[in-house]
Amino acid sequence: MPEGDTVYLAAARLRKALDGNTLTRSDFRVPRYATLDLRGQPVESVGSYGKHLFVRTPELSIHTHLKMEGVWRVYEPGQRWTKPGFTARVILGTADAEAVGFSLGLVRVLPRRDEHTAVDHLGPDLLGPNWDAAEAVRRLTARPDRPIGLALLDQTNLAGIGNIYRSETCYLRRIHPATPVGAIDDLTALVEESHRILLQAVTSPPRQVLVYGRQRQPCRRCGTGIVVHLLADDPTLSRADRGIYFCPRCTPPPT
């Protein structure tokens, strides 16, 4: 599933193409909004919160989530799409650009006044202007026995971390992902590490990874082979059992 940096950068591309321009085409290829026509509406802003993306007109907010396979791409008018047309879910066009959302996992159109309902349940946005490390720590410590590798993936604690960045955060802090939240000495430093690496990913792309996806390759610190394990499934999370990468020497399991 795309992580917070991917969504943040997608919003930046859409903002450049759409923000301040009037829609000359809107095509929602989902049954619920098939008759919705936003032609003539100006795009007032484009933004993201965690893994959620919003394109806003004066009255409405187009809320999308990429889920596993979704992507937003921007084309010049008339330019051939680089993804199959049957996977397009939303098409927003202006005189100078055409933004197409392919294979989007979620498409909703909300009144602007109700946009907050899409993110009220989420923790602080790691890439948001009001990032609040203290609030993230407060939410994490509400369940001190939970493994940090699962807690970081829970968007109600802090929004924007996926499987890549939970592995990277734990590795950089030398914390085994099965370590209970309550056993971590400096939880503030851990959440600020998450903030730092996501911020680096959007300011200096492409993202750099030290441990994720490097199973059996040597650890960059000690040379030990990187391993990938599945954490115990947590019924409060979807796909919580995805593999997490770590160095068994640099980040030994909790005792």
mmCIF file with all atom_site columns, N, CA and C in Angstrom, residues 34-89:
data_model
loop_
_atom_site.group_PDB
_atom_site.id
_atom_site.type_symbol
_atom_site.label_atom_id
_atom_site.label_alt_id
_atom_site.label_comp_id
_atom_site.label_asym_id
_atom_site.label_entity_id
_atom_site.label_seq_id
_atom_site.pdbx_PDB_ins_code
_atom_site.Cartn_x
_atom_site.Cartn_y
_atom_site.Cartn_z
_atom_site.occupancy
_atom_site.B_iso_or_equiv
_atom_site.pdbx_formal_charge
_atom_site.auth_seq_id
_atom_site.auth_comp_id
_atom_site.auth_asym_id
_atom_site.auth_atom_id
_atom_site.pdbx_PDB_model_num
ATOM 1   N N  . ALA A 1 34 ? -21.640 8.535  -10.863 1.00 0.00 ? 34 ALA A N  1
ATOM 2   C CA . ALA A 1 34 ? -21.582 8.483  -12.331 1.00 0.00 ? 34 ALA A CA 1
ATOM 3   C C  . ALA A 1 34 ? -22.227 9.697  -12.991 1.00 0.00 ? 34 ALA A C  1
ATOM 4   N N  . THR A 1 35 ? -23.205 10.309 -12.353 1.00 0.00 ? 35 THR A N  1
ATOM 5   C CA . THR A 1 35 ? -23.884 11.461 -12.958 1.00 0.00 ? 35 THR A CA 1
ATOM 6   C C  . THR A 1 35 ? -23.354 12.800 -12.457 1.00 0.00 ? 35 THR A C  1
ATOM 7   N N  . LEU A 1 36 ? -22.377 12.775 -11.573 1.00 0.00 ? 36 LEU A N  1
ATOM 8   C CA . LEU A 1 36 ? -21.841 14.020 -11.016 1.00 0.00 ? 36 LEU A CA 1
ATOM 9   C C  . LEU A 1 36 ? -21.014 14.751 -12.073 1.00 0.00 ? 36 LEU A C  1
ATOM 10  N N  . ASP A 1 37 ? -21.324 16.017 -12.279 1.00 0.00 ? 37 ASP A N  1
ATOM 11  C CA . ASP A 1 37 ? -20.635 16.822 -13.292 1.00 0.00 ? 37 ASP A CA 1
ATOM 12  C C  . ASP A 1 37 ? -20.106 18.086 -12.632 1.00 0.00 ? 37 ASP A C  1
ATOM 13  N N  . LEU A 1 38 ? -18.782 18.213 -12.569 1.00 0.00 ? 38 LEU A N  1
ATOM 14  C CA . LEU A 1 38 ? -18.157 19.365 -11.922 1.00 0.00 ? 38 LEU A CA 1
ATOM 15  C C  . LEU A 1 38 ? -17.559 20.342 -12.926 1.00 0.00 ? 38 LEU A C  1
ATOM 16  N N  . ARG A 1 39 ? -17.940 20.213 -14.198 1.00 0.00 ? 39 ARG A N  1
ATOM 17  C CA . ARG A 1 39 ? -17.442 21.157 -15.191 1.00 0.00 ? 39 ARG A CA 1
ATOM 18  C C  . ARG A 1 39 ? -17.850 22.578 -14.824 1.00 0.00 ? 39 ARG A C  1
ATOM 19  N N  . GLY A 1 40 ? -16.895 23.499 -14.959 1.00 0.00 ? 40 GLY A N  1
ATOM 20  C CA . GLY A 1 40 ? -17.140 24.891 -14.613 1.00 0.00 ? 40 GLY A CA 1
ATOM 21  C C  . GLY A 1 40 ? -16.778 25.237 -13.184 1.00 0.00 ? 40 GLY A C  1
ATOM 22  N N  . GLN A 1 41 ? -16.448 24.218 -12.375 1.00 0.00 ? 41 GLN A N  1
ATOM 23  C CA . GLN A 1 41 ? -16.076 24.457 -10.987 1.00 0.00 ? 41 GLN A CA 1
ATOM 24  C C  . GLN A 1 41 ? -14.569 24.716 -10.882 1.00 0.00 ? 41 GLN A C  1
ATOM 25  N N  . PRO A 1 42 ? -14.169 25.710 -10.115 1.00 0.00 ? 42 PRO A N  1
ATOM 26  C CA . PRO A 1 42 ? -12.739 25.930 -9.896  1.00 0.00 ? 42 PRO A CA 1
ATOM 27  C C  . PRO A 1 42 ? -12.202 24.964 -8.842  1.00 0.00 ? 42 PRO A C  1
ATOM 28  N N  . VAL A 1 43 ? -10.967 24.546 -9.010  1.00 0.00 ? 43 VAL A N  1
ATOM 29  C CA . VAL A 1 43 ? -10.291 23.761 -7.977  1.00 0.00 ? 43 VAL A CA 1
ATOM 30  C C  . VAL A 1 43 ? -9.620  24.744 -7.029  1.00 0.00 ? 43 VAL A C  1
ATOM 31  N N  . GLU A 1 44 ? -10.062 24.738 -5.785  1.00 0.00 ? 44 GLU A N  1
ATOM 32  C CA . GLU A 1 44 ? -9.541  25.707 -4.812  1.00 0.00 ? 44 GLU A CA 1
ATOM 33  C C  . GLU A 1 44 ? -8.262  25.226 -4.136  1.00 0.00 ? 44 GLU A C  1
ATOM 34  N N  . SER A 1 45 ? -8.145  23.909 -3.935  1.00 0.00 ? 45 SER A N  1
ATOM 35  C CA . SER A 1 45 ? -6.935  23.396 -3.295  1.00 0.00 ? 45 SER A CA 1
ATOM 36  C C  . SER A 1 45 ? -6.866  21.890 -3.464  1.00 0.00 ? 45 SER A C  1
ATOM 37  N N  . VAL A 1 46 ? -5.660  21.360 -3.290  1.00 0.00 ? 46 VAL A N  1
ATOM 38  C CA . VAL A 1 46 ? -5.416  19.925 -3.273  1.00 0.00 ? 46 VAL A CA 1
ATOM 39  C C  . VAL A 1 46 ? -4.534  19.650 -2.066  1.00 0.00 ? 46 VAL A C  1
ATOM 40  N N  . GLY A 1 47 ? -4.886  18.637 -1.289  1.00 0.00 ? 47 GLY A N  1
ATOM 41  C CA . GLY A 1 47 ? -4.107  18.338 -0.097  1.00 0.00 ? 47 GLY A CA 1
ATOM 42  C C  . GLY A 1 47 ? -4.153  16.874 0.259   1.00 0.00 ? 47 GLY A C  1
ATOM 43  N N  . SER A 1 48 ? -3.320  16.509 1.226   1.00 0.00 ? 48 SER A N  1
ATOM 44  C CA . SER A 1 48 ? -3.291  15.130 1.696   1.00 0.00 ? 48 SER A CA 1
ATOM 45  C C  . SER A 1 48 ? -3.265  15.124 3.216   1.00 0.00 ? 48 SER A C  1
ATOM 46  N N  . TYR A 1 49 ? -3.701  13.996 3.770   1.00 0.00 ? 49 TYR A N  1
ATOM 47  C CA . TYR A 1 49 ? -3.595  13.745 5.209   1.00 0.00 ? 49 TYR A CA 1
ATOM 48  C C  . TYR A 1 49 ? -3.276  12.264 5.353   1.00 0.00 ? 49 TYR A C  1
ATOM 49  N N  . GLY A 1 50 ? -2.062  11.964 5.797   1.00 0.00 ? 50 GLY A N  1
ATOM 50  C CA . GLY A 1 50 ? -1.667  10.570 5.855   1.00 0.00 ? 50 GLY A CA 1
ATOM 51  C C  . GLY A 1 50 ? -1.719  9.957  4.464   1.00 0.00 ? 50 GLY A C  1
ATOM 52  N N  . LYS A 1 51 ? -2.549  8.925  4.311   1.00 0.00 ? 51 LYS A N  1
ATOM 53  C CA . LYS A 1 51 ? -2.686  8.240  3.025   1.00 0.00 ? 51 LYS A CA 1
ATOM 54  C C  . LYS A 1 51 ? -3.942  8.669  2.272   1.00 0.00 ? 51 LYS A C  1
ATOM 55  N N  . HIS A 1 52 ? -4.570  9.745  2.697   1.00 0.00 ? 52 HIS A N  1
ATOM 56  C CA . HIS A 1 52 ? -5.800  10.236 2.088   1.00 0.00 ? 52 HIS A CA 1
ATOM 57  C C  . HIS A 1 52 ? -5.506  11.492 1.275   1.00 0.00 ? 52 HIS A C  1
ATOM 58  N N  . LEU A 1 53 ? -6.171  11.616 0.120   1.00 0.00 ? 53 LEU A N  1
ATOM 59  C CA . LEU A 1 53 ? -5.922  12.740 -0.783  1.00 0.00 ? 53 LEU A CA 1
ATOM 60  C C  . LEU A 1 53 ? -7.246  13.446 -1.081  1.00 0.00 ? 53 LEU A C  1
ATOM 61  N N  . PHE A 1 54 ? -7.201  14.784 -1.156  1.00 0.00 ? 54 PHE A N  1
ATOM 62  C CA . PHE A 1 54 ? -8.405  15.580 -1.338  1.00 0.00 ? 54 PHE A CA 1
ATOM 63  C C  . PHE A 1 54 ? -8.206  16.623 -2.433  1.00 0.00 ? 54 PHE A C  1
ATOM 64  N N  . VAL A 1 55 ? -9.146  16.658 -3.384  1.00 0.00 ? 55 VAL A N  1
ATOM 65  C CA . VAL A 1 55 ? -9.219  17.717 -4.400  1.00 0.00 ? 55 VAL A CA 1
ATOM 66  C C  . VAL A 1 55 ? -10.484 18.505 -4.096  1.00 0.00 ? 55 VAL A C  1
ATOM 67  N N  . ARG A 1 56 ? -10.328 19.810 -3.879  1.00 0.00 ? 56 ARG A N  1
ATOM 68  C CA . ARG A 1 56 ? -11.436 20.608 -3.339  1.00 0.00 ? 56 ARG A CA 1
ATOM 69  C C  . ARG A 1 56 ? -11.921 21.668 -4.320  1.00 0.00 ? 56 ARG A C  1
ATOM 70  N N  . THR A 1 57 ? -13.237 21.679 -4.527  1.00 0.00 ? 57 THR A N  1
ATOM 71  C CA . THR A 1 57 ? -13.915 22.779 -5.215  1.00 0.00 ? 57 THR A CA 1
ATOM 72  C C  . THR A 1 57 ? -14.563 23.630 -4.126  1.00 0.00 ? 57 THR A C  1
ATOM 73  N N  . PRO A 1 58 ? -15.220 24.736 -4.474  1.00 0.00 ? 58 PRO A N  1
ATOM 74  C CA . PRO A 1 58 ? -15.800 25.573 -3.416  1.00 0.00 ? 58 PRO A CA 1
ATOM 75  C C  . PRO A 1 58 ? -16.767 24.840 -2.487  1.00 0.00 ? 58 PRO A C  1
ATOM 76  N N  . GLU A 1 59 ? -17.530 23.887 -3.014  1.00 0.00 ? 59 GLU A N  1
ATOM 77  C CA . GLU A 1 59 ? -18.550 23.223 -2.208  1.00 0.00 ? 59 GLU A CA 1
ATOM 78  C C  . GLU A 1 59 ? -18.239 21.771 -1.875  1.00 0.00 ? 59 GLU A C  1
ATOM 79  N N  . LEU A 1 60 ? -17.392 21.119 -2.678  1.00 0.00 ? 60 LEU A N  1
ATOM 80  C CA . LEU A 1 60 ? -17.190 19.683 -2.544  1.00 0.00 ? 60 LEU A CA 1
ATOM 81  C C  . LEU A 1 60 ? -15.717 19.328 -2.360  1.00 0.00 ? 60 LEU A C  1
ATOM 82  N N  . SER A 1 61 ? -15.501 18.170 -1.767  1.00 0.00 ? 61 SER A N  1
ATOM 83  C CA . SER A 1 61 ? -14.154 17.623 -1.619  1.00 0.00 ? 61 SER A CA 1
ATOM 84  C C  . SER A 1 61 ? -14.148 16.210 -2.200  1.00 0.00 ? 61 SER A C  1
ATOM 85  N N  . ILE A 1 62 ? -13.289 15.989 -3.192  1.00 0.00 ? 62 ILE A N  1
ATOM 86  C CA . ILE A 1 62 ? -13.141 14.663 -3.795  1.00 0.00 ? 62 ILE A CA 1
ATOM 87  C C  . ILE A 1 62 ? -12.084 13.920 -2.983  1.00 0.00 ? 62 ILE A C  1
ATOM 88  N N  . HIS A 1 63 ? -12.529 12.925 -2.244  1.00 0.00 ? 63 HIS A N  1
ATOM 89  C CA . HIS A 1 63 ? -11.674 12.188 -1.316  1.00 0.00 ? 63 HIS A CA 1
ATOM 90  C C  . HIS A 1 63 ? -11.299 10.853 -1.944  1.00 0.00 ? 63 HIS A C  1
ATOM 91  N N  . THR A 1 64 ? -10.001 10.600 -2.094  1.00 0.00 ? 64 THR A N  1
ATOM 92  C CA . THR A 1 64 ? -9.562  9.323  -2.649  1.00 0.00 ? 64 THR A CA 1
ATOM 93  C C  . THR A 1 64 ? -8.484  8.709  -1.770  1.00 0.00 ? 64 THR A C  1
ATOM 94  N N  . HIS A 1 65 ? -8.417  7.385  -1.833  1.00 0.00 ? 65 HIS A N  1
ATOM 95  C CA . HIS A 1 65 ? -7.385  6.610  -1.136  1.00 0.00 ? 65 HIS A CA 1
ATOM 96  C C  . HIS A 1 65 ? -6.843  5.614  -2.148  1.00 0.00 ? 65 HIS A C  1
ATOM 97  N N  . LEU A 1 66 ? -5.533  5.519  -2.240  1.00 0.00 ? 66 LEU A N  1
ATOM 98  C CA . LEU A 1 66 ? -4.922  4.661  -3.259  1.00 0.00 ? 66 LEU A CA 1
ATOM 99  C C  . LEU A 1 66 ? -5.055  3.180  -2.946  1.00 0.00 ? 66 LEU A C  1
ATOM 100 N N  . LYS A 1 67 ? -5.188  2.832  -1.649  1.00 0.00 ? 67 LYS A N  1
ATOM 101 C CA . LYS A 1 67 ? -5.200  1.425  -1.231  1.00 0.00 ? 67 LYS A CA 1
ATOM 102 C C  . LYS A 1 67 ? -3.974  0.709  -1.801  1.00 0.00 ? 67 LYS A C  1
ATOM 103 N N  . MET A 1 68 ? -4.159  -0.502 -2.359  1.00 0.00 ? 68 MET A N  1
ATOM 104 C CA . MET A 1 68 ? -3.005  -1.299 -2.775  1.00 0.00 ? 68 MET A CA 1
ATOM 105 C C  . MET A 1 68 ? -2.451  -0.927 -4.154  1.00 0.00 ? 68 MET A C  1
ATOM 106 N N  . GLU A 1 69 ? -3.317  -0.599 -5.096  1.00 0.00 ? 69 GLU A N  1
ATOM 107 C CA . GLU A 1 69 ? -2.859  -0.460 -6.483  1.00 0.00 ? 69 GLU A CA 1
ATOM 108 C C  . GLU A 1 69 ? -3.143  0.903  -7.103  1.00 0.00 ? 69 GLU A C  1
ATOM 109 N N  . GLY A 1 70 ? -3.737  1.812  -6.354  1.00 0.00 ? 70 GLY A N  1
ATOM 110 C CA . GLY A 1 70 ? -4.135  3.083  -6.937  1.00 0.00 ? 70 GLY A CA 1
ATOM 111 C C  . GLY A 1 70 ? -2.976  4.011  -7.249  1.00 0.00 ? 70 GLY A C  1
ATOM 112 N N  . VAL A 1 71 ? -3.217  4.895  -8.217  1.00 0.00 ? 71 VAL A N  1
ATOM 113 C CA . VAL A 1 71 ? -2.209  5.891  -8.590  1.00 0.00 ? 71 VAL A CA 1
ATOM 114 C C  . VAL A 1 71 ? -2.912  7.054  -9.290  1.00 0.00 ? 71 VAL A C  1
ATOM 115 N N  . TRP A 1 72 ? -2.437  8.263  -9.044  1.00 0.00 ? 72 TRP A N  1
ATOM 116 C CA . TRP A 1 72 ? -2.866  9.449  -9.788  1.00 0.00 ? 72 TRP A CA 1
ATOM 117 C C  . TRP A 1 72 ? -1.765  9.814  -10.773 1.00 0.00 ? 72 TRP A C  1
ATOM 118 N N  . ARG A 1 73 ? -2.163  10.070 -12.028 1.00 0.00 ? 73 ARG A N  1
ATOM 119 C CA . ARG A 1 73 ? -1.203  10.525 -13.027 1.00 0.00 ? 73 ARG A CA 1
ATOM 120 C C  . ARG A 1 73 ? -1.753  11.740 -13.754 1.00 0.00 ? 73 ARG A C  1
ATOM 121 N N  . VAL A 1 74 ? -0.856  12.596 -14.177 1.00 0.00 ? 74 VAL A N  1
ATOM 122 C CA . VAL A 1 74 ? -1.224  13.842 -14.848 1.00 0.00 ? 74 VAL A CA 1
ATOM 123 C C  . VAL A 1 74 ? -0.707  13.811 -16.280 1.00 0.00 ? 74 VAL A C  1
ATOM 124 N N  . TYR A 1 75 ? -1.575  14.189 -17.216 1.00 0.00 ? 75 TYR A N  1
ATOM 125 C CA . TYR A 1 75 ? -1.237  14.184 -18.637 1.00 0.00 ? 75 TYR A CA 1
ATOM 126 C C  . TYR A 1 75 ? -1.567  15.540 -19.260 1.00 0.00 ? 75 TYR A C  1
ATOM 127 N N  . GLU A 1 76 ? -0.975  15.798 -20.406 1.00 0.00 ? 76 GLU A N  1
ATOM 128 C CA . GLU A 1 76 ? -1.403  16.925 -21.221 1.00 0.00 ? 76 GLU A CA 1
ATOM 129 C C  . GLU A 1 76 ? -2.701  16.545 -21.922 1.00 0.00 ? 76 GLU A C  1
ATOM 130 N N  . PRO A 1 77 ? -3.546  17.507 -22.240 1.00 0.00 ? 77 PRO A N  1
ATOM 131 C CA . PRO A 1 77 ? -4.790  17.179 -22.944 1.00 0.00 ? 77 PRO A CA 1
ATOM 132 C C  . PRO A 1 77 ? -4.521  16.400 -24.228 1.00 0.00 ? 77 PRO A C  1
ATOM 133 N N  . GLY A 1 78 ? -5.203  15.273 -24.370 1.00 0.00 ? 78 GLY A N  1
ATOM 134 C CA . GLY A 1 78 ? -5.028  14.456 -25.552 1.00 0.00 ? 78 GLY A CA 1
ATOM 135 C C  . GLY A 1 78 ? -3.877  13.479 -25.494 1.00 0.00 ? 78 GLY A C  1
ATOM 136 N N  . GLN A 1 79 ? -3.044  13.585 -24.477 1.00 0.00 ? 79 GLN A N  1
ATOM 137 C CA . GLN A 1 79 ? -1.916  12.664 -24.349 1.00 0.00 ? 79 GLN A CA 1
ATOM 138 C C  . GLN A 1 79 ? -2.420  11.259 -24.029 1.00 0.00 ? 79 GLN A C  1
ATOM 139 N N  . ARG A 1 80 ? -1.770  10.255 -24.590 1.00 0.00 ? 80 ARG A N  1
ATOM 140 C CA . ARG A 1 80 ? -2.171  8.867  -24.360 1.00 0.00 ? 80 ARG A CA 1
ATOM 141 C C  . ARG A 1 80 ? -1.859  8.466  -22.926 1.00 0.00 ? 80 ARG A C  1
ATOM 142 N N  . TRP A 1 81 ? -2.825  7.823  -22.286 1.00 0.00 ? 81 TRP A N  1
ATOM 143 C CA . TRP A 1 81 ? -2.626  7.373  -20.915 1.00 0.00 ? 81 TRP A CA 1
ATOM 144 C C  . TRP A 1 81 ? -1.621  6.227  -20.864 1.00 0.00 ? 81 TRP A C  1
ATOM 145 N N  . THR A 1 82 ? -0.929  6.132  -19.754 1.00 0.00 ? 82 THR A N  1
ATOM 146 C CA . THR A 1 82 ? 0.068   5.080  -19.567 1.00 0.00 ? 82 THR A CA 1
ATOM 147 C C  . THR A 1 82 ? -0.458  3.930  -18.725 1.00 0.00 ? 82 THR A C  1
ATOM 148 N N  . LYS A 1 83 ? -1.739  3.964  -18.400 1.00 0.00 ? 83 LYS A N  1
ATOM 149 C CA . LYS A 1 83 ? -2.404  2.868  -17.697 1.00 0.00 ? 83 LYS A CA 1
ATOM 150 C C  . LYS A 1 83 ? -3.651  2.497  -18.480 1.00 0.00 ? 83 LYS A C  1
ATOM 151 N N  . PRO A 1 84 ? -4.149  1.264  -18.344 1.00 0.00 ? 84 PRO A N  1
ATOM 152 C CA . PRO A 1 84 ? -5.347  0.857  -19.092 1.00 0.00 ? 84 PRO A CA 1
ATOM 153 C C  . PRO A 1 84 ? -6.555  1.733  -18.767 1.00 0.00 ? 84 PRO A C  1
ATOM 154 N N  . GLY A 1 85 ? -7.271  2.127  -19.800 1.00 0.00 ? 85 GLY A N  1
ATOM 155 C CA . GLY A 1 85 ? -8.410  3.010  -19.606 1.00 0.00 ? 85 GLY A CA 1
ATOM 156 C C  . GLY A 1 85 ? -9.484  2.440  -18.708 1.00 0.00 ? 85 GLY A C  1
ATOM 157 N N  . PHE A 1 86 ? -9.663  1.120  -18.712 1.00 0.00 ? 86 PHE A N  1
ATOM 158 C CA . PHE A 1 86 ? -10.725 0.526  -17.908 1.00 0.00 ? 86 PHE A CA 1
ATOM 159 C C  . PHE A 1 86 ? -10.428 0.604  -16.414 1.00 0.00 ? 86 PHE A C  1
ATOM 160 N N  . THR A 1 87 ? -9.184  0.948  -16.042 1.00 0.00 ? 87 THR A N  1
ATOM 161 C CA . THR A 1 87 ? -8.858  1.082  -14.621 1.00 0.00 ? 87 THR A CA 1
ATOM 162 C C  . THR A 1 87 ? -9.048  2.504  -14.107 1.00 0.00 ? 87 THR A C  1
ATOM 163 N N  . ALA A 1 88 ? -9.384  3.444  -14.993 1.00 0.00 ? 88 ALA A N  1
ATOM 164 C CA . ALA A 1 88 ? -9.605  4.837  -14.561 1.00 0.00 ? 88 ALA A CA 1
ATOM 165 C C  . ALA A 1 88 ? -10.866 4.920  -13.708 1.00 0.00 ? 88 ALA A C  1
ATOM 166 N N  . ARG A 1 89 ? -10.769 5.597  -12.581 1.00 0.00 ? 89 ARG A N  1
ATOM 167 C CA . ARG A 1 89 ? -11.910 5.772  -11.694 1.00 0.00 ? 89 ARG A CA 1
ATOM 168 C C  . ARG A 1 89 ? -12.369 7.229  -11.629 1.00 0.00 ? 89 ARG A C  1
#
